[in-house]
CSV table of C-alpha atoms and ligand atoms in Angstrom, one decimal:
chain,number,residue,atom,x,y,z
K,1,MET,CA,12.2,12.2,-4.6
K,2,SER,CA,13.9,10.0,-2.0
K,3,GLU,CA,17.5,10.8,-1.2
K,4,LEU,CA,20.4,8.8,-2.5
K,5,ASN,CA,23.3,8.4,-0.1
K,6,LEU,CA,26.0,6.5,-1.9
K,7,ILE,CA,29.6,5.4,-1.6
K,8,LEU,CA,31.9,4.2,-4.3
K,9,LEU,CA,34.2,1.3,-3.5
K,10,GLY,CA,36.9,-0.3,-5.4
K,11,PRO,CA,40.7,-0.4,-5.8
K,12,PRO,CA,42.7,2.6,-6.9
K,13,GLY,CA,42.2,3.1,-10.6
K,14,ALA,CA,38.9,1.1,-10.7
K,15,GLY,CA,37.1,4.1,-12.3
K,16,LYS,CA,35.5,5.6,-9.2
K,17,GLY,CA,36.3,9.2,-10.2
K,18,THR,CA,35.3,8.6,-13.8
K,19,GLN,CA,31.9,7.3,-12.8
K,20,ALA,CA,31.5,9.9,-10.1
K,21,GLU,CA,31.8,12.7,-12.7
K,22,ARG,CA,28.9,11.1,-14.6
K,23,LEU,CA,26.7,10.2,-11.6
K,24,GLN,CA,26.9,13.8,-10.3
K,25,ASP,CA,25.4,15.1,-13.5
K,26,ASP,CA,22.7,12.4,-13.5
K,27,PHE,CA,21.5,12.7,-9.9
K,28,ARG,CA,22.7,16.1,-8.7
K,29,LEU,CA,24.3,14.7,-5.6
K,30,LEU,CA,26.9,16.4,-3.4
K,31,TYR,CA,30.1,14.7,-4.5
K,32,VAL,CA,33.0,14.4,-2.0
K,33,SER,CA,36.3,12.8,-3.1
K,34,THR,CA,38.6,12.5,-0.1
K,35,GLY,CA,41.6,12.1,-2.4
K,36,ASN,CA,40.8,15.4,-4.2
K,37,MET,CA,40.1,17.1,-0.9
K,38,LEU,CA,43.5,15.9,0.5
K,39,ARG,CA,45.4,16.9,-2.6
K,40,ALA,CA,43.8,20.4,-2.4
K,41,ALA,CA,44.8,20.6,1.2
K,42,VAL,CA,48.4,19.7,0.3
K,43,GLU,CA,48.4,22.3,-2.5
K,44,GLU,CA,47.1,25.0,-0.1
K,45,GLY,CA,49.6,24.0,2.6
K,46,THR,CA,46.9,23.7,5.3
K,47,GLU,CA,47.4,21.7,8.6
K,48,LEU,CA,45.5,18.8,7.1
K,49,GLY,CA,47.7,18.9,4.0
K,50,ARG,CA,50.9,18.9,6.0
K,51,GLN,CA,49.7,15.8,7.9
K,52,ALA,CA,48.7,14.1,4.7
K,53,LYS,CA,51.4,14.7,2.2
K,54,ALA,CA,54.1,12.2,3.2
K,55,VAL,CA,51.6,9.5,3.9
K,56,MET,CA,50.0,9.9,0.5
K,57,ASP,CA,53.3,9.9,-1.3
K,58,ARG,CA,54.1,6.6,0.3
K,59,GLY,CA,50.7,5.2,-0.8
K,60,GLU,CA,49.5,4.6,2.7
K,61,LEU,CA,46.3,5.9,4.3
K,62,VAL,CA,46.1,9.1,6.4
K,63,PRO,CA,45.0,8.3,10.0
K,64,ASP,CA,41.3,7.6,10.5
K,65,ASP,CA,40.8,10.4,13.1
K,66,VAL,CA,42.2,12.9,10.6
K,67,ILE,CA,39.7,12.1,7.9
K,68,ILE,CA,36.6,11.0,9.8
K,69,GLY,CA,35.8,14.4,11.3
K,70,VAL,CA,36.0,16.1,7.9
K,71,ILE,CA,33.6,13.7,6.3
K,72,VAL,CA,31.1,13.5,9.1
K,73,GLU,CA,30.8,17.3,8.9
K,74,LYS,CA,30.2,17.2,5.1
K,75,VAL,CA,27.4,14.6,5.2
K,76,GLY,CA,25.7,16.5,7.9
K,77,ALA,CA,25.8,19.8,6.0
K,78,GLU,CA,22.9,21.5,4.3
K,79,ASP,CA,24.0,20.7,0.8
K,80,ALA,CA,24.1,17.0,1.5
K,81,GLN,CA,20.5,16.8,2.6
K,82,ASP,CA,19.2,15.5,-0.8
K,83,GLY,CA,21.9,12.9,-1.0
K,84,PHE,CA,25.7,12.5,-1.5
K,85,LEU,CA,28.3,10.5,-3.3
K,86,LEU,CA,31.4,9.6,-1.4
K,87,ASP,CA,34.5,8.6,-3.4
K,88,GLY,CA,37.5,7.3,-1.4
K,89,PHE,CA,35.7,7.2,1.9
K,90,PRO,CA,35.2,4.9,3.9
K,91,ARG,CA,38.5,3.1,3.4
K,92,THR,CA,38.7,1.2,6.6
K,93,VAL,CA,36.2,-0.6,8.8
K,94,THR,CA,36.7,2.1,11.5
K,95,GLN,CA,35.7,4.8,8.9
K,96,ALA,CA,32.7,2.7,7.8
K,97,GLU,CA,31.5,2.4,11.4
K,98,ALA,CA,32.0,6.1,12.0
K,99,LEU,CA,29.9,7.0,8.9
K,100,GLU,CA,27.2,4.5,9.9
K,101,GLY,CA,27.0,6.0,13.4
K,102,ALA,CA,27.0,9.6,12.2
K,103,LEU,CA,24.2,8.9,9.6
K,104,SER,CA,22.2,7.0,12.2
K,105,GLU,CA,22.3,10.0,14.5
K,106,LEU,CA,20.9,12.1,11.7
K,107,GLY,CA,18.1,9.5,11.1
K,108,ARG,CA,19.6,8.6,7.8
K,109,SER,CA,21.4,5.6,6.3
K,110,LEU,CA,23.4,4.6,3.2
K,111,THR,CA,21.3,3.7,0.1
K,112,ALA,CA,24.0,1.6,-1.6
K,113,ALA,CA,27.7,0.8,-1.7
K,114,LEU,CA,28.7,0.7,-5.3
K,115,LEU,CA,31.7,-1.7,-5.8
K,116,ILE,CA,33.6,-1.3,-9.1
K,117,ASP,CA,35.6,-4.5,-9.6
K,118,VAL,CA,38.9,-4.5,-11.5
K,119,ASP,CA,41.9,-6.9,-11.0
K,120,ASP,CA,45.3,-5.8,-10.0
K,121,ASP,CA,47.0,-5.9,-13.4
K,122,ASP,CA,44.3,-3.7,-14.9
K,123,VAL,CA,44.8,-1.3,-12.0
K,124,VAL,CA,48.5,-0.9,-12.7
K,125,ARG,CA,47.9,-0.3,-16.4
K,126,ARG,CA,45.2,2.2,-15.7
K,127,ILE,CA,47.0,4.2,-13.0
K,128,SER,CA,50.3,4.4,-14.8
K,129,GLY,CA,48.4,6.0,-17.8
K,130,ARG,CA,46.1,8.2,-15.7
K,131,ARG,CA,46.3,12.0,-16.2
K,132,VAL,CA,44.2,14.5,-14.3
K,133,CYS,CA,43.5,18.1,-15.0
K,134,GLN,CA,45.0,20.6,-12.6
K,135,LYS,CA,41.9,22.7,-12.2
K,136,ALA,CA,39.1,20.2,-11.4
K,137,ASN,CA,40.5,16.7,-11.4
K,138,HIS,CA,38.8,15.7,-14.6
K,139,VAL,CA,40.2,12.2,-15.5
K,140,TYR,CA,42.0,11.0,-18.7
K,141,HIS,CA,44.2,8.1,-19.8
K,142,VAL,CA,47.1,8.3,-22.2
K,143,ASP,CA,45.8,5.4,-24.3
K,144,THR,CA,42.2,4.7,-23.6
K,145,ASN,CA,40.7,8.1,-22.8
K,146,ARG,CA,42.8,10.8,-24.5
K,147,PRO,CA,42.0,14.4,-24.5
K,148,LYS,CA,41.3,16.1,-27.8
K,149,HIS,CA,44.5,18.2,-27.5
K,150,ASP,CA,47.6,16.7,-25.9
K,151,ASN,CA,47.9,17.5,-22.2
K,152,VAL,CA,44.9,19.9,-22.2
K,153,CYS,CA,41.6,19.2,-20.4
K,154,ASP,CA,38.6,19.1,-22.8
K,155,ILE,CA,36.3,20.5,-20.2
K,156,ASP,CA,38.2,23.4,-18.7
K,157,GLY,CA,41.3,23.9,-20.7
K,158,SER,CA,43.7,23.4,-17.8
K,159,ARG,CA,46.9,21.4,-18.0
K,160,LEU,CA,46.9,17.6,-17.5
K,161,ILE,CA,49.3,16.2,-14.9
K,162,GLN,CA,50.4,12.9,-13.5
K,163,ARG,CA,49.7,12.5,-9.7
K,164,ASP,CA,52.8,12.1,-7.5
K,165,ASP,CA,51.4,8.8,-6.1
K,166,ASP,CA,50.6,7.3,-9.6
K,167,ARG,CA,54.1,5.8,-10.1
K,168,GLU,CA,54.2,2.1,-10.3
K,169,ASP,CA,56.0,1.3,-7.0
K,170,THR,CA,53.6,3.5,-5.1
K,171,VAL,CA,50.7,1.9,-6.9
K,172,ARG,CA,51.8,-1.6,-5.7
K,173,THR,CA,51.8,-0.2,-2.1
K,174,ARG,CA,48.3,1.3,-2.6
K,175,LEU,CA,47.0,-2.0,-3.9
K,176,LYS,CA,48.4,-3.9,-0.9
K,177,VAL,CA,46.8,-1.3,1.4
K,178,TYR,CA,43.5,-1.7,-0.5
K,179,HIS,CA,43.5,-5.5,0.0
K,180,GLU,CA,44.4,-5.3,3.6
K,181,GLN,CA,42.4,-2.4,4.8
K,182,THR,CA,39.6,-1.5,2.4
K,183,ALA,CA,38.5,-4.8,0.8
K,184,PRO,CA,37.0,-6.0,4.2
K,185,LEU,CA,34.3,-3.3,3.5
K,186,VAL,CA,32.9,-5.5,0.7
K,187,GLU,CA,31.8,-8.0,3.4
K,188,PHE,CA,30.8,-5.2,5.7
K,189,TYR,CA,28.3,-3.8,3.2
K,190,GLU,CA,27.3,-7.2,1.9
K,191,GLU,CA,26.1,-8.1,5.5
K,192,ARG,CA,24.0,-5.0,5.5
K,193,GLY,CA,22.4,-5.9,2.2
K,194,ILE,CA,23.4,-2.8,0.3
K,195,LEU,CA,26.4,-3.9,-1.7
K,196,LYS,CA,26.0,-3.6,-5.5
K,197,ARG,CA,28.8,-5.0,-7.7
K,198,PHE,CA,29.8,-3.7,-11.2
K,199,ASP,CA,32.2,-5.2,-13.7
K,200,GLY,CA,34.8,-2.4,-13.9
K,201,THR,CA,36.5,-3.9,-16.9
K,202,ARG,CA,33.7,-2.8,-19.2
K,203,SER,CA,33.9,0.5,-20.9
K,204,PRO,CA,33.2,3.7,-18.9
K,205,THR,CA,29.8,4.1,-20.6
K,206,GLU,CA,28.8,0.5,-20.0
K,207,VAL,CA,29.7,0.7,-16.3
K,208,HIS,CA,27.8,4.0,-16.1
K,209,ASP,CA,24.7,2.5,-17.7
K,210,HIS,CA,24.8,-0.4,-15.3
K,211,ILE,CA,25.1,1.8,-12.2
K,212,ARG,CA,22.3,4.1,-13.4
K,213,ALA,CA,20.0,1.2,-14.0
K,214,THR,CA,20.7,-0.2,-10.5
K,215,LEU,CA,20.0,3.2,-8.9
K,216,ALA,CA,16.8,3.6,-10.9
K,217,THR,CA,15.6,0.2,-9.7
K,218,LEU,CA,16.5,1.1,-6.1
K,219,ARG,CA,14.4,4.3,-6.3
K,220,LEU,CA,11.5,2.4,-7.8
K,221,GLU,CA,11.6,-0.2,-5.0
K,222,GLU,CA,11.6,2.5,-2.4
K,223,GLN,CA,8.4,4.1,-3.9
K,224,ILE,CA,6.5,0.8,-3.9
X,1,ADP,P1,39.7,5.8,-9.4
X,1,ADP,O1,39.0,7.1,-9.0
X,1,ADP,O2,39.0,4.6,-9.0
X,1,ADP,O3,41.1,5.8,-8.8
X,1,ADP,P2,39.8,6.8,-12.1
X,1,ADP,O4,38.4,7.2,-12.4
X,1,ADP,O5,40.7,8.0,-11.8
X,1,ADP,O6,39.9,5.7,-11.0
X,1,ADP,O7,40.4,6.0,-13.4
X,1,ADP,C1,41.7,5.5,-13.4
X,1,ADP,C2,42.2,5.5,-14.9
X,1,ADP,O8,41.5,4.5,-15.6
X,1,ADP,C3,42.0,6.8,-15.6
X,1,ADP,O9,43.1,7.0,-16.4
X,1,ADP,C4,40.7,6.6,-16.4
X,1,ADP,O10,40.7,7.3,-17.6
X,1,ADP,C5,40.8,5.1,-16.7
X,1,ADP,N1,39.5,4.4,-16.7
X,1,ADP,C6,38.4,4.7,-15.9
X,1,ADP,N2,37.4,3.9,-16.2
X,1,ADP,C7,37.8,3.0,-17.1
X,1,ADP,C8,37.2,1.9,-17.9
X,1,ADP,N3,35.9,1.5,-17.6
X,1,ADP,N4,37.9,1.3,-18.8
X,1,ADP,C9,39.2,1.7,-19.1
X,1,ADP,N5,39.8,2.7,-18.4
X,1,ADP,C10,39.1,3.4,-17.5
X,2,ADP,P1,42.5,6.4,-5.7
X,2,ADP,O1,41.1,6.7,-6.1
X,2,ADP,O2,43.4,6.4,-6.9
X,2,ADP,O3,42.6,5.2,-4.8
X,2,ADP,P2,42.4,8.7,-4.0
X,2,ADP,O4,42.5,9.9,-4.8
X,2,ADP,O5,41.1,8.2,-3.5
X,2,ADP,O6,43.1,7.5,-4.8
X,2,ADP,O7,43.4,8.8,-2.7
X,2,ADP,C1,44.7,9.2,-2.8
X,2,ADP,C2,45.4,9.0,-1.4
X,2,ADP,O8,44.7,9.9,-0.5
X,2,ADP,C3,45.3,7.6,-0.8
X,2,ADP,O9,46.3,6.8,-1.2
X,2,ADP,C4,45.4,8.0,0.7
X,2,ADP,O10,46.8,8.2,1.1
X,2,ADP,C5,44.7,9.3,0.8
X,2,ADP,N1,43.2,9.0,1.2
X,2,ADP,C6,42.1,9.3,0.4
X,2,ADP,N2,41.0,8.9,1.0
X,2,ADP,C7,41.4,8.5,2.3
X,2,ADP,C8,40.6,7.9,3.4
X,2,ADP,N3,39.3,7.8,3.4
X,2,ADP,N4,41.4,7.5,4.5
X,2,ADP,C9,42.7,7.6,4.5
X,2,ADP,N5,43.4,8.1,3.5
X,2,ADP,C10,42.8,8.5,2.4
């Protein structure tokens, strides 16, 4: 089977992590979430975490040179040979160019950039109700995606918490940063003919079905 090298694009709260959980199971891709990675580094108190903590709490982006090296190493590693799913990277044109260059050196390229579209008001509603599990970042929502037992993850039983950067004022900054620095990637990937758009206001299951159908079609086209 041909490899699927995918990135998830979309504003904070669009549902990227929610879809990534499902797509990983479908296609057995190496899943890399830069947000999860950075939060783990903060928790562990590593050098990367120390550099990232204050910037993340303000809702801004960590510097390109801090994150690019980490991701280039991941996509070149053995466990990414059959494909990968990047969530939260690239987030700037500089990051997108670095990824393109690194893949090209490996004789590979992106299969698709999956854009999950949601407007700003929805983003604020979603993020203010988001809860994630402490152990593995499984995603819930206090109104629309409740766990079976309050504040306990259905999947691994760990406690659900609210992220430090999910407060409304920080969310507004993150949205501004998204529009200024990440939204230009939509055109970047459109120009390369690999942008696929999905209506993120549909239910998680509908969004998932649409993405799966698109990926199945891409694979069929490659085989013809
Ligand atoms: P992202 O990774 O893009 O920041 P998440 O997957 O963490 O987004 O989702 C943000 C919040 O919105 C979570 O609380 C999640 O449960 C909820 N959510 C995700 N997808 C949908 C959807 N299609 N409809 C309604 N709420 C959703
Ligand atoms: P969301 O999916 O809700 O947008 P993430 O979990 O992807 O949030 O990211 C949380 C924070 O981590 C970002 O606000 C930013 O500070 C930092 N971050 C994550 N990925 C990157 C990246 N590729 N470049 C720079 N900063 C990043």
